Amino acid sequence: MATRIFSRLILSFNTAKIIPVSTNLAPNLYYYRKNHNINEVPEKEVQIPTQWGYIAGKLWGTDNGRPILALHGWQDNAGTWDPLAPMLIKNRSILAIDFPGHGLSSWIPPGMQYHGWDLPRTILYIKEYYNWDKVSLLSHSMGSIAGLRFAALYPDLVDFYIGVDSLIYDDYDLNFVVDKYPALIGKGLLAQFRLDEEPPSYTIEELTKKWHLGTQKSVAMESAKYLIKRGSKRSKLDVNKFYFSRDSRLKYTLFNPEDKKFVQALLLRMKSPSLYIKAIDSPYASDNFSVEMREVLEKNNDKFECHFVPGTHHVHLNNPEVVTPLITRFLEKHNIPI
């Protein structure tokens, strides 16, 4: 089991900032939009061709100029940015992608398996496809880890990095990891032979509850609709029901523990302006290893800042009005157009 320390003391408040807002007192999203004169933002679907199909994405704003690249978490999709993107945009667009196997993107070929280090390659592929000179990263969870890896490997290609509630993988009990490998490998193999089978289907109400509970209630019931829109398909067996449309092989991705020295070597390469937003009510990134590595960033990158906010792991989705001001101030501080 992952070593997760829930005490807020482990978050280390020496250099980080806490936003003194209660989740219950956070402004209602409707009134936030109304009071801040947030207008409707143009949006459209995009497809980036790949050798096995395409990477799907959603673009908020226009095609003019280089957009911010938004990255979602494990088994989520680009819909995770639906509430926040319109609140953030002023003069610049945001392109949120569905990682391969997620959302509306193509699955990888049969017989293959997903791996975490494929995701920085995906970011590089998108950069090369659009011929961007730089990459601007807005990311959450698995996407934050992928974005940090890219920013560390290619520091001269990233003009800013924003991560929500994750920077690196949590510290895991290695015995627990090894004990789980046989089952994961076996189920992953079985999934290869079921790629053409329709998975169990549910009513929208049931699907909403399953997404809510499947994330340990991190995704609020009222927020699940944003993920369901891109993450489900209507059943061919019962037109009144829907099923999770992501690639089932994603569930059996093998976690590969990384040596502390390796992770530290990565972090020491980070030099772009970086903003880390940590949700206080999330169990992730609260273990000693995660805190220690975050402090490595704080000590070695004078453009790094961290803020603690009330909310769950999906705080950007449930409470974008809490996250948006932090992002806006960060970008303004570094004279980055938005």
PDB file of N, CA and C in Angstrom, residues 71-172:
ATOM      1  N   LEU A  71      -3.046  18.707 -19.751  1.00  0.00           N
ATOM      2  CA  LEU A  71      -2.890  17.254 -19.629  1.00  0.00           C
ATOM      3  C   LEU A  71      -3.706  16.731 -18.447  1.00  0.00           C
ATOM      4  N   HIS A  72      -4.431  15.667 -18.659  1.00  0.00           N
ATOM      5  CA  HIS A  72      -5.330  15.113 -17.639  1.00  0.00           C
ATOM      6  C   HIS A  72      -4.688  13.969 -16.854  1.00  0.00           C
ATOM      7  N   GLY A  73      -5.430  13.466 -15.876  1.00  0.00           N
ATOM      8  CA  GLY A  73      -4.957  12.379 -15.030  1.00  0.00           C
ATOM      9  C   GLY A  73      -5.346  11.006 -15.549  1.00  0.00           C
ATOM     10  N   TRP A  74      -4.867   9.992 -14.838  1.00  0.00           N
ATOM     11  CA  TRP A  74      -5.067   8.586 -15.215  1.00  0.00           C
ATOM     12  C   TRP A  74      -6.553   8.247 -15.293  1.00  0.00           C
ATOM     13  N   GLN A  75      -6.972   7.704 -16.412  1.00  0.00           N
ATOM     14  CA  GLN A  75      -8.331   7.268 -16.708  1.00  0.00           C
ATOM     15  C   GLN A  75      -9.340   8.422 -16.772  1.00  0.00           C
ATOM     16  N   ASP A  76      -8.859   9.673 -16.720  1.00  0.00           N
ATOM     17  CA  ASP A  76      -9.710  10.833 -16.960  1.00  0.00           C
ATOM     18  C   ASP A  76      -9.624  11.186 -18.446  1.00  0.00           C
ATOM     19  N   ASN A  77      -9.930  12.405 -18.802  1.00  0.00           N
ATOM     20  CA  ASN A  77      -9.824  12.851 -20.184  1.00  0.00           C
ATOM     21  C   ASN A  77      -9.817  14.373 -20.231  1.00  0.00           C
ATOM     22  N   ALA A  78      -9.817  14.929 -21.428  1.00  0.00           N
ATOM     23  CA  ALA A  78      -9.720  16.376 -21.599  1.00  0.00           C
ATOM     24  C   ALA A  78     -10.876  17.121 -20.946  1.00  0.00           C
ATOM     25  N   GLY A  79     -11.982  16.445 -20.701  1.00  0.00           N
ATOM     26  CA  GLY A  79     -13.125  17.067 -20.048  1.00  0.00           C
ATOM     27  C   GLY A  79     -12.823  17.559 -18.647  1.00  0.00           C
ATOM     28  N   THR A  80     -11.722  17.110 -18.081  1.00  0.00           N
ATOM     29  CA  THR A  80     -11.339  17.538 -16.738  1.00  0.00           C
ATOM     30  C   THR A  80     -11.079  19.044 -16.679  1.00  0.00           C
ATOM     31  N   TRP A  81     -10.847  19.674 -17.855  1.00  0.00           N
ATOM     32  CA  TRP A  81     -10.571  21.108 -17.913  1.00  0.00           C
ATOM     33  C   TRP A  81     -11.779  21.925 -18.352  1.00  0.00           C
ATOM     34  N   ASP A  82     -12.920  21.288 -18.564  1.00  0.00           N
ATOM     35  CA  ASP A  82     -14.108  21.997 -19.037  1.00  0.00           C
ATOM     36  C   ASP A  82     -14.506  23.185 -18.161  1.00  0.00           C
ATOM     37  N   PRO A  83     -14.554  23.049 -16.827  1.00  0.00           N
ATOM     38  CA  PRO A  83     -14.951  24.194 -16.006  1.00  0.00           C
ATOM     39  C   PRO A  83     -13.877  25.285 -15.927  1.00  0.00           C
ATOM     40  N   LEU A  84     -12.596  24.883 -15.900  1.00  0.00           N
ATOM     41  CA  LEU A  84     -11.523  25.835 -15.647  1.00  0.00           C
ATOM     42  C   LEU A  84     -11.108  26.611 -16.887  1.00  0.00           C
ATOM     43  N   ALA A  85     -11.007  25.954 -18.032  1.00  0.00           N
ATOM     44  CA  ALA A  85     -10.466  26.589 -19.241  1.00  0.00           C
ATOM     45  C   ALA A  85     -11.161  27.899 -19.603  1.00  0.00           C
ATOM     46  N   PRO A  86     -12.493  27.956 -19.648  1.00  0.00           N
ATOM     47  CA  PRO A  86     -13.151  29.219 -20.004  1.00  0.00           C
ATOM     48  C   PRO A  86     -12.895  30.329 -18.984  1.00  0.00           C
ATOM     49  N   MET A  87     -12.644  29.955 -17.737  1.00  0.00           N
ATOM     50  CA  MET A  87     -12.385  30.940 -16.690  1.00  0.00           C
ATOM     51  C   MET A  87     -10.981  31.524 -16.795  1.00  0.00           C
ATOM     52  N   LEU A  88     -10.078  30.774 -17.422  1.00  0.00           N
ATOM     53  CA  LEU A  88      -8.675  31.156 -17.479  1.00  0.00           C
ATOM     54  C   LEU A  88      -8.342  31.969 -18.725  1.00  0.00           C
ATOM     55  N   ILE A  89      -9.026  31.655 -19.814  1.00  0.00           N
ATOM     56  CA  ILE A  89      -8.693  32.245 -21.109  1.00  0.00           C
ATOM     57  C   ILE A  89      -9.013  33.736 -21.167  1.00  0.00           C
ATOM     58  N   LYS A  90      -8.059  34.483 -21.728  1.00  0.00           N
ATOM     59  CA  LYS A  90      -8.291  35.897 -22.063  1.00  0.00           C
ATOM     60  C   LYS A  90      -7.999  36.093 -23.551  1.00  0.00           C
ATOM     61  N   ASN A  91      -6.733  35.953 -23.909  1.00  0.00           N
ATOM     62  CA  ASN A  91      -6.347  36.152 -25.311  1.00  0.00           C
ATOM     63  C   ASN A  91      -5.594  34.956 -25.887  1.00  0.00           C
ATOM     64  N   ARG A  92      -5.502  33.908 -25.106  1.00  0.00           N
ATOM     65  CA  ARG A  92      -4.727  32.751 -25.558  1.00  0.00           C
ATOM     66  C   ARG A  92      -5.572  31.492 -25.467  1.00  0.00           C
ATOM     67  N   SER A  93      -5.335  30.551 -26.345  1.00  0.00           N
ATOM     68  CA  SER A  93      -6.135  29.327 -26.371  1.00  0.00           C
ATOM     69  C   SER A  93      -5.539  28.249 -25.481  1.00  0.00           C
ATOM     70  N   ILE A  94      -6.347  27.251 -25.179  1.00  0.00           N
ATOM     71  CA  ILE A  94      -5.926  26.088 -24.405  1.00  0.00           C
ATOM     72  C   ILE A  94      -6.289  24.841 -25.195  1.00  0.00           C
ATOM     73  N   LEU A  95      -5.321  23.973 -25.393  1.00  0.00           N
ATOM     74  CA  LEU A  95      -5.554  22.695 -26.062  1.00  0.00           C
ATOM     75  C   LEU A  95      -5.420  21.582 -25.035  1.00  0.00           C
ATOM     76  N   ALA A  96      -6.527  20.940 -24.720  1.00  0.00           N
ATOM     77  CA  ALA A  96      -6.515  19.806 -23.794  1.00  0.00           C
ATOM     78  C   ALA A  96      -6.602  18.525 -24.615  1.00  0.00           C
ATOM     79  N   ILE A  97      -5.688  17.620 -24.396  1.00  0.00           N
ATOM     80  CA  ILE A  97      -5.680  16.372 -25.159  1.00  0.00           C
ATOM     81  C   ILE A  97      -6.223  15.220 -24.322  1.00  0.00           C
ATOM     82  N   ASP A  98      -6.665  14.185 -25.029  1.00  0.00           N
ATOM     83  CA  ASP A  98      -6.920  12.888 -24.414  1.00  0.00           C
ATOM     84  C   ASP A  98      -5.688  12.047 -24.667  1.00  0.00           C
ATOM     85  N   PHE A  99      -5.017  11.611 -23.611  1.00  0.00           N
ATOM     86  CA  PHE A  99      -3.880  10.720 -23.814  1.00  0.00           C
ATOM     87  C   PHE A  99      -4.342   9.451 -24.528  1.00  0.00           C
ATOM     88  N   PRO A 100      -3.435   8.763 -25.240  1.00  0.00           N
ATOM     89  CA  PRO A 100      -3.825   7.518 -25.916  1.00  0.00           C
ATOM     90  C   PRO A 100      -4.571   6.572 -24.975  1.00  0.00           C
ATOM     91  N   GLY A 101      -5.661   6.006 -25.492  1.00  0.00           N
ATOM     92  CA  GLY A 101      -6.465   5.080 -24.697  1.00  0.00           C
ATOM     93  C   GLY A 101      -7.505   5.746 -23.830  1.00  0.00           C
ATOM     94  N   HIS A 102      -7.450   7.064 -23.730  1.00  0.00           N
ATOM     95  CA  HIS A 102      -8.370   7.836 -22.909  1.00  0.00           C
ATOM     96  C   HIS A 102      -9.319   8.642 -23.789  1.00  0.00           C
ATOM     97  N   GLY A 103     -10.464   8.992 -23.226  1.00  0.00           N
ATOM     98  CA  GLY A 103     -11.374   9.894 -23.912  1.00  0.00           C
ATOM     99  C   GLY A 103     -11.698   9.463 -25.330  1.00  0.00           C
ATOM    100  N   LEU A 104     -11.511  10.376 -26.272  1.00  0.00           N
ATOM    101  CA  LEU A 104     -11.827  10.115 -27.678  1.00  0.00           C
ATOM    102  C   LEU A 104     -10.610   9.699 -28.495  1.00  0.00           C
ATOM    103  N   SER A 105      -9.457   9.564 -27.849  1.00  0.00           N
ATOM    104  CA  SER A 105      -8.236   9.181 -28.569  1.00  0.00           C
ATOM    105  C   SER A 105      -8.233   7.705 -28.916  1.00  0.00           C
ATOM    106  N   SER A 106      -7.468   7.381 -29.948  1.00  0.00           N
ATOM    107  CA  SER A 106      -7.327   5.984 -30.365  1.00  0.00           C
ATOM    108  C   SER A 106      -6.612   5.166 -29.297  1.00  0.00           C
ATOM    109  N   TRP A 107      -6.958   3.898 -29.236  1.00  0.00           N
ATOM    110  CA  TRP A 107      -6.228   2.973 -28.379  1.00  0.00           C
ATOM    111  C   TRP A 107      -4.944   2.562 -29.085  1.00  0.00           C
ATOM    112  N   ILE A 108      -3.940   2.176 -28.315  1.00  0.00           N
ATOM    113  CA  ILE A 108      -2.724   1.642 -28.920  1.00  0.00           C
ATOM    114  C   ILE A 108      -3.043   0.283 -29.541  1.00  0.00           C
ATOM    115  N   PRO A 109      -2.191  -0.224 -30.440  1.00  0.00           N
ATOM    116  CA  PRO A 109      -2.498  -1.476 -31.139  1.00  0.00           C
ATOM    117  C   PRO A 109      -2.652  -2.666 -30.187  1.00  0.00           C
ATOM    118  N   PRO A 110      -3.424  -3.681 -30.591  1.00  0.00           N
ATOM    119  CA  PRO A 110      -3.549  -4.914 -29.798  1.00  0.00           C
ATOM    120  C   PRO A 110      -2.179  -5.528 -29.532  1.00  0.00           C
ATOM    121  N   GLY A 111      -2.034  -6.109 -28.368  1.00  0.00           N
ATOM    122  CA  GLY A 111      -0.778  -6.744 -27.999  1.00  0.00           C
ATOM    123  C   GLY A 111       0.193  -5.807 -27.296  1.00  0.00           C
ATOM    124  N   MET A 112      -0.091  -4.508 -27.326  1.00  0.00           N
ATOM    125  CA  MET A 112       0.773  -3.528 -26.685  1.00  0.00           C
ATOM    126  C   MET A 112       0.218  -3.176 -25.309  1.00  0.00           C
ATOM    127  N   GLN A 113       1.052  -2.518 -24.496  1.00  0.00           N
ATOM    128  CA  GLN A 113       0.634  -2.124 -23.161  1.00  0.00           C
ATOM    129  C   GLN A 113       1.077  -0.686 -22.893  1.00  0.00           C
ATOM    130  N   TYR A 114       0.323   0.031 -22.070  1.00  0.00           N
ATOM    131  CA  TYR A 114       0.638   1.427 -21.758  1.00  0.00           C
ATOM    132  C   TYR A 114       1.759   1.514 -20.724  1.00  0.00           C
ATOM    133  N   HIS A 115       2.546   2.569 -20.844  1.00  0.00           N
ATOM    134  CA  HIS A 115       3.663   2.782 -19.924  1.00  0.00           C
ATOM    135  C   HIS A 115       3.778   4.268 -19.639  1.00  0.00           C
ATOM    136  N   GLY A 116       4.035   4.611 -18.396  1.00  0.00           N
ATOM    137  CA  GLY A 116       4.072   6.004 -17.974  1.00  0.00           C
ATOM    138  C   GLY A 116       5.064   6.869 -18.723  1.00  0.00           C
ATOM    139  N   TRP A 117       6.194   6.297 -19.110  1.00  0.00           N
ATOM    140  CA  TRP A 117       7.206   7.096 -19.799  1.00  0.00           C
ATOM    141  C   TRP A 117       6.887   7.309 -21.267  1.00  0.00           C
ATOM    142  N   ASP A 118       5.785   6.709 -21.746  1.00  0.00           N
ATOM    143  CA  ASP A 118       5.333   7.022 -23.103  1.00  0.00           C
ATOM    144  C   ASP A 118       4.722   8.421 -23.173  1.00  0.00           C
ATOM    145  N   LEU A 119       4.265   8.945 -22.037  1.00  0.00           N
ATOM    146  CA  LEU A 119       3.533  10.205 -22.044  1.00  0.00           C
ATOM    147  C   LEU A 119       4.419  11.421 -22.355  1.00  0.00           C
ATOM    148  N   PRO A 120       5.644  11.518 -21.811  1.00  0.00           N
ATOM    149  CA  PRO A 120       6.511  12.614 -22.252  1.00  0.00           C
ATOM    150  C   PRO A 120       6.791  12.548 -23.752  1.00  0.00           C
ATOM    151  N   ARG A 121       6.873  11.331 -24.284  1.00  0.00           N
ATOM    152  CA  ARG A 121       7.060  11.182 -25.726  1.00  0.00           C
ATOM    153  C   ARG A 121       5.848  11.721 -26.479  1.00  0.00           C
ATOM    154  N   THR A 122       4.657  11.513 -25.912  1.00  0.00           N
ATOM    155  CA  THR A 122       3.436  12.040 -26.526  1.00  0.00           C
ATOM    156  C   THR A 122       3.471  13.558 -26.569  1.00  0.00           C
ATOM    157  N   ILE A 123       3.940  14.178 -25.490  1.00  0.00           N
ATOM    158  CA  ILE A 123       4.056  15.644 -25.454  1.00  0.00           C
ATOM    159  C   ILE A 123       5.025  16.120 -26.536  1.00  0.00           C
ATOM    160  N   LEU A 124       6.158  15.448 -26.640  1.00  0.00           N
ATOM    161  CA  LEU A 124       7.147  15.810 -27.661  1.00  0.00           C
ATOM    162  C   LEU A 124       6.560  15.632 -29.065  1.00  0.00           C
ATOM    163  N   TYR A 125       5.801  14.556 -29.260  1.00  0.00           N
ATOM    164  CA  TYR A 125       5.181  14.295 -30.562  1.00  0.00           C
ATOM    165  C   TYR A 125       4.247  15.442 -30.944  1.00  0.00           C
ATOM    166  N   ILE A 126       3.436  15.907 -29.987  1.00  0.00           N
ATOM    167  CA  ILE A 126       2.501  16.998 -30.254  1.00  0.00           C
ATOM    168  C   ILE A 126       3.257  18.285 -30.574  1.00  0.00           C
ATOM    169  N   LYS A 127       4.320  18.545 -29.827  1.00  0.00           N
ATOM    170  CA  LYS A 127       5.142  19.733 -30.097  1.00  0.00           C
ATOM    171  C   LYS A 127       5.677  19.702 -31.519  1.00  0.00           C
ATOM    172  N   GLU A 128       6.205  18.547 -31.916  1.00  0.00           N
ATOM    173  CA  GLU A 128       6.782  18.421 -33.251  1.00  0.00           C
ATOM    174  C   GLU A 128       5.700  18.508 -34.327  1.00  0.00           C
ATOM    175  N   TYR A 129       4.536  17.943 -34.050  1.00  0.00           N
ATOM    176  CA  TYR A 129       3.448  17.961 -35.026  1.00  0.00           C
ATOM    177  C   TYR A 129       3.023  19.399 -35.334  1.00  0.00           C
ATOM    178  N   TYR A 130       2.913  20.214 -34.297  1.00  0.00           N
ATOM    179  CA  TYR A 130       2.494  21.598 -34.488  1.00  0.00           C
ATOM    180  C   TYR A 130       3.664  22.551 -34.745  1.00  0.00           C
ATOM    181  N   ASN A 131       4.870  22.023 -34.654  1.00  0.00           N
ATOM    182  CA  ASN A 131       6.075  22.820 -34.870  1.00  0.00           C
ATOM    183  C   ASN A 131       6.154  23.995 -33.894  1.00  0.00           C
ATOM    184  N   TRP A 132       5.827  23.724 -32.625  1.00  0.00           N
ATOM    185  CA  TRP A 132       5.931  24.754 -31.597  1.00  0.00           C
ATOM    186  C   TRP A 132       7.392  24.975 -31.236  1.00  0.00           C
ATOM    187  N   ASP A 133       7.735  26.198 -30.903  1.00  0.00           N
ATOM    188  CA  ASP A 133       9.090  26.452 -30.421  1.00  0.00           C
ATOM    189  C   ASP A 133       9.227  26.112 -28.947  1.00  0.00           C
ATOM    190  N   LYS A 134       8.112  26.254 -28.199  1.00  0.00           N
ATOM    191  CA  LYS A 134       8.080  25.947 -26.772  1.00  0.00           C
ATOM    192  C   LYS A 134       6.797  25.196 -26.445  1.00  0.00           C
ATOM    193  N   VAL A 135       6.734  24.674 -25.229  1.00  0.00           N
ATOM    194  CA  VAL A 135       5.518  24.029 -24.737  1.00  0.00           C
ATOM    195  C   VAL A 135       5.138  24.671 -23.413  1.00  0.00           C
ATOM    196  N   SER A 136       3.874  25.038 -23.278  1.00  0.00           N
ATOM    197  CA  SER A 136       3.334  25.576 -22.029  1.00  0.00           C
ATOM    198  C   SER A 136       2.454  24.506 -21.413  1.00  0.00           C
ATOM    199  N   LEU A 137       2.730  24.117 -20.186  1.00  0.00           N
ATOM    200  CA  LEU A 137       2.084  22.947 -19.600  1.00  0.00           C
ATOM    201  C   LEU A 137       1.160  23.279 -18.439  1.00  0.00           C
ATOM    202  N   LEU A 138      -0.080  22.855 -18.569  1.00  0.00           N
ATOM    203  CA  LEU A 138      -1.085  22.906 -17.507  1.00  0.00           C
ATOM    204  C   LEU A 138      -1.519  21.468 -17.286  1.00  0.00           C
ATOM    205  N   SER A 139      -1.334  20.935 -16.070  1.00  0.00           N
ATOM    206  CA  SER A 139      -1.482  19.490 -15.933  1.00  0.00           C
ATOM    207  C   SER A 139      -2.029  19.070 -14.576  1.00  0.00           C
ATOM    208  N   HIS A 140      -2.579  17.859 -14.553  1.00  0.00           N
ATOM    209  CA  HIS A 140      -3.157  17.300 -13.330  1.00  0.00           C
ATOM    210  C   HIS A 140      -2.770  15.847 -13.183  1.00  0.00           C
ATOM    211  N   SER A 141      -2.381  15.442 -11.964  1.00  0.00           N
ATOM    212  CA  SER A 141      -2.176  14.035 -11.599  1.00  0.00           C
ATOM    213  C   SER A 141      -1.179  13.346 -12.534  1.00  0.00           C
ATOM    214  N   MET A 142      -1.591  12.293 -13.216  1.00  0.00           N
ATOM    215  CA  MET A 142      -0.705  11.599 -14.150  1.00  0.00           C
ATOM    216  C   MET A 142      -0.153  12.563 -15.187  1.00  0.00           C
ATOM    217  N   GLY A 143      -0.990  13.506 -15.617  1.00  0.00           N
ATOM    218  CA  GLY A 143      -0.539  14.514 -16.568  1.00  0.00           C
ATOM    219  C   GLY A 143       0.517  15.419 -15.971  1.00  0.00           C
ATOM    220  N   SER A 144       0.417  15.713 -14.664  1.00  0.00           N
ATOM    221  CA  SER A 144       1.421  16.525 -13.982  1.00  0.00           C
ATOM    222  C   SER A 144       2.763  15.802 -13.938  1.00  0.00           C
ATOM    223  N   ILE A 145       2.708  14.505 -13.668  1.00  0.00           N
ATOM    224  CA  ILE A 145       3.938  13.704 -13.623  1.00  0.00           C
ATOM    225  C   ILE A 145       4.580  13.661 -15.005  1.00  0.00           C
ATOM    226  N   ALA A 146       3.748  13.444 -16.035  1.00  0.00           N
ATOM    227  CA  ALA A 146       4.263  13.418 -17.410  1.00  0.00           C
ATOM    228  C   ALA A 146       4.829  14.782 -17.792  1.00  0.00           C
ATOM    229  N   GLY A 147       4.112  15.852 -17.424  1.00  0.00           N
ATOM    230  CA  GLY A 147       4.565  17.195 -17.751  1.00  0.00           C
ATOM    231  C   GLY A 147       5.864  17.552 -17.064  1.00  0.00           C
ATOM    232  N   LEU A 148       6.004  17.145 -15.788  1.00  0.00           N
ATOM    233  CA  LEU A 148       7.245  17.425 -15.073  1.00  0.00           C
ATOM    234  C   LEU A 148       8.409  16.664 -15.701  1.00  0.00           C
ATOM    235  N   ARG A 149       8.171  15.423 -16.077  1.00  0.00           N
ATOM    236  CA  ARG A 149       9.227  14.646 -16.721  1.00  0.00           C
ATOM    237  C   ARG A 149       9.683  15.314 -18.012  1.00  0.00           C
ATOM    238  N   PHE A 150       8.716  15.805 -18.781  1.00  0.00           N
ATOM    239  CA  PHE A 150       9.066  16.485 -20.029  1.00  0.00           C
ATOM    240  C   PHE A 150       9.833  17.766 -19.739  1.00  0.00           C
ATOM    241  N   ALA A 151       9.339  18.554 -18.779  1.00  0.00           N
ATOM    242  CA  ALA A 151       9.990  19.822 -18.447  1.00  0.00           C
ATOM    243  C   ALA A 151      11.403  19.611 -17.918  1.00  0.00           C
ATOM    244  N   ALA A 152      11.624  18.475 -17.248  1.00  0.00           N
ATOM    245  CA  ALA A 152      12.951  18.173 -16.721  1.00  0.00           C
ATOM    246  C   ALA A 152      13.891  17.684 -17.821  1.00  0.00           C
ATOM    247  N   LEU A 153      13.364  16.875 -18.721  1.00  0.00           N
ATOM    248  CA  LEU A 153      14.191  16.335 -19.807  1.00  0.00           C
ATOM    249  C   LEU A 153      14.503  17.393 -20.856  1.00  0.00           C
ATOM    250  N   TYR A 154      13.545  18.304 -21.082  1.00  0.00           N
ATOM    251  CA  TYR A 154      13.700  19.319 -22.116  1.00  0.00           C
ATOM    252  C   TYR A 154      13.471  20.721 -21.524  1.00  0.00           C
ATOM    253  N   PRO A 155      14.329  21.125 -20.605  1.00  0.00           N
ATOM    254  CA  PRO A 155      14.116  22.396 -19.903  1.00  0.00           C
ATOM    255  C   PRO A 155      14.077  23.612 -20.825  1.00  0.00           C
ATOM    256  N   ASP A 156      14.766  23.538 -21.960  1.00  0.00           N
ATOM    257  CA  ASP A 156      14.794  24.684 -22.868  1.00  0.00           C
ATOM    258  C   ASP A 156      13.557  24.742 -23.767  1.00  0.00           C
ATOM    259  N   LEU A 157      12.719  23.720 -23.703  1.00  0.00           N
ATOM    260  CA  LEU A 157      11.534  23.678 -24.554  1.00  0.00           C
ATOM    261  C   LEU A 157      10.257  24.051 -23.801  1.00  0.00           C
ATOM    262  N   VAL A 158      10.367  24.317 -22.507  1.00  0.00           N
ATOM    263  CA  VAL A 158       9.187  24.596 -21.686  1.00  0.00           C
ATOM    264  C   VAL A 158       9.264  26.011 -21.136  1.00  0.00           C
ATOM    265  N   ASP A 159       8.220  26.817 -21.404  1.00  0.00           N
ATOM    266  CA  ASP A 159       8.250  28.190 -20.884  1.00  0.00           C
ATOM    267  C   ASP A 159       7.538  28.312 -19.542  1.00  0.00           C
ATOM    268  N   PHE A 160       6.646  27.365 -19.209  1.00  0.00           N
ATOM    269  CA  PHE A 160       6.139  27.278 -17.848  1.00  0.00           C
ATOM    270  C   PHE A 160       5.480  25.927 -17.618  1.00  0.00           C
ATOM    271  N   TYR A 161       5.439  25.563 -16.347  1.00  0.00           N
ATOM    272  CA  TYR A 161       4.844  24.287 -15.934  1.00  0.00           C
ATOM    273  C   TYR A 161       3.904  24.541 -14.767  1.00  0.00           C
ATOM    274  N   ILE A 162       2.686  24.023 -14.868  1.00  0.00           N
ATOM    275  CA  ILE A 162       1.719  24.084 -13.779  1.00  0.00           C
ATOM    276  C   ILE A 162       1.232  22.666 -13.503  1.00  0.00           C
ATOM    277  N   GLY A 163       1.361  22.221 -12.272  1.00  0.00           N
ATOM    278  CA  GLY A 163       0.917  20.885 -11.882  1.00  0.00           C
ATOM    279  C   GLY A 163      -0.093  20.968 -10.751  1.00  0.00           C
ATOM    280  N   VAL A 164      -1.158  20.198 -10.868  1.00  0.00           N
ATOM    281  CA  VAL A 164      -2.195  20.160  -9.846  1.00  0.00           C
ATOM    282  C   VAL A 164      -2.160  18.819  -9.123  1.00  0.00           C
ATOM    283  N   ASP A 165      -1.803  18.858  -7.852  1.00  0.00           N
ATOM    284  CA  ASP A 165      -1.875  17.752  -6.893  1.00  0.00           C
ATOM    285  C   ASP A 165      -0.942  16.581  -7.154  1.00  0.00           C
ATOM    286  N   SER A 166      -0.016  16.699  -8.074  1.00  0.00           N
ATOM    287  CA  SER A 166       1.016  15.669  -8.266  1.00  0.00           C
ATOM    288  C   SER A 166       2.234  16.301  -8.915  1.00  0.00           C
ATOM    289  N   LEU A 167       3.392  15.769  -8.561  1.00  0.00           N
ATOM    290  CA  LEU A 167       4.638  16.119  -9.229  1.00  0.00           C
ATOM    291  C   LEU A 167       5.359  14.851  -9.676  1.00  0.00           C
ATOM    292  N   ILE A 168       5.432  13.903  -8.744  1.00  0.00           N
ATOM    293  CA  ILE A 168       6.069  12.614  -9.010  1.00  0.00           C
ATOM    294  C   ILE A 168       5.141  11.531  -8.475  1.00  0.00           C
ATOM    295  N   TYR A 169       5.459  10.271  -8.758  1.00  0.00           N
ATOM    296  CA  TYR A 169       4.681   9.185  -8.181  1.00  0.00           C
ATOM    297  C   TYR A 169       4.902   9.123  -6.676  1.00  0.00           C
ATOM    298  N   ASP A 170       3.869   8.759  -5.948  1.00  0.00           N
ATOM    299  CA  ASP A 170       3.979   8.604  -4.501  1.00  0.00           C
ATOM    300  C   ASP A 170       4.954   7.481  -4.155  1.00  0.00           C
ATOM    301  N   ASP A 171       5.395   7.496  -2.917  1.00  0.00           N
ATOM    302  CA  ASP A 171       6.274   6.434  -2.425  1.00  0.00           C
ATOM    303  C   ASP A 171       5.443   5.194  -2.111  1.00  0.00           C
ATOM    304  N   TYR A 172       5.813   4.076  -2.702  1.00  0.00           N
ATOM    305  CA  TYR A 172       5.052   2.843  -2.521  1.00  0.00           C
ATOM    306  C   TYR A 172       5.877   1.784  -1.791  1.00  0.00           C
TER     307      TYR A 172
END
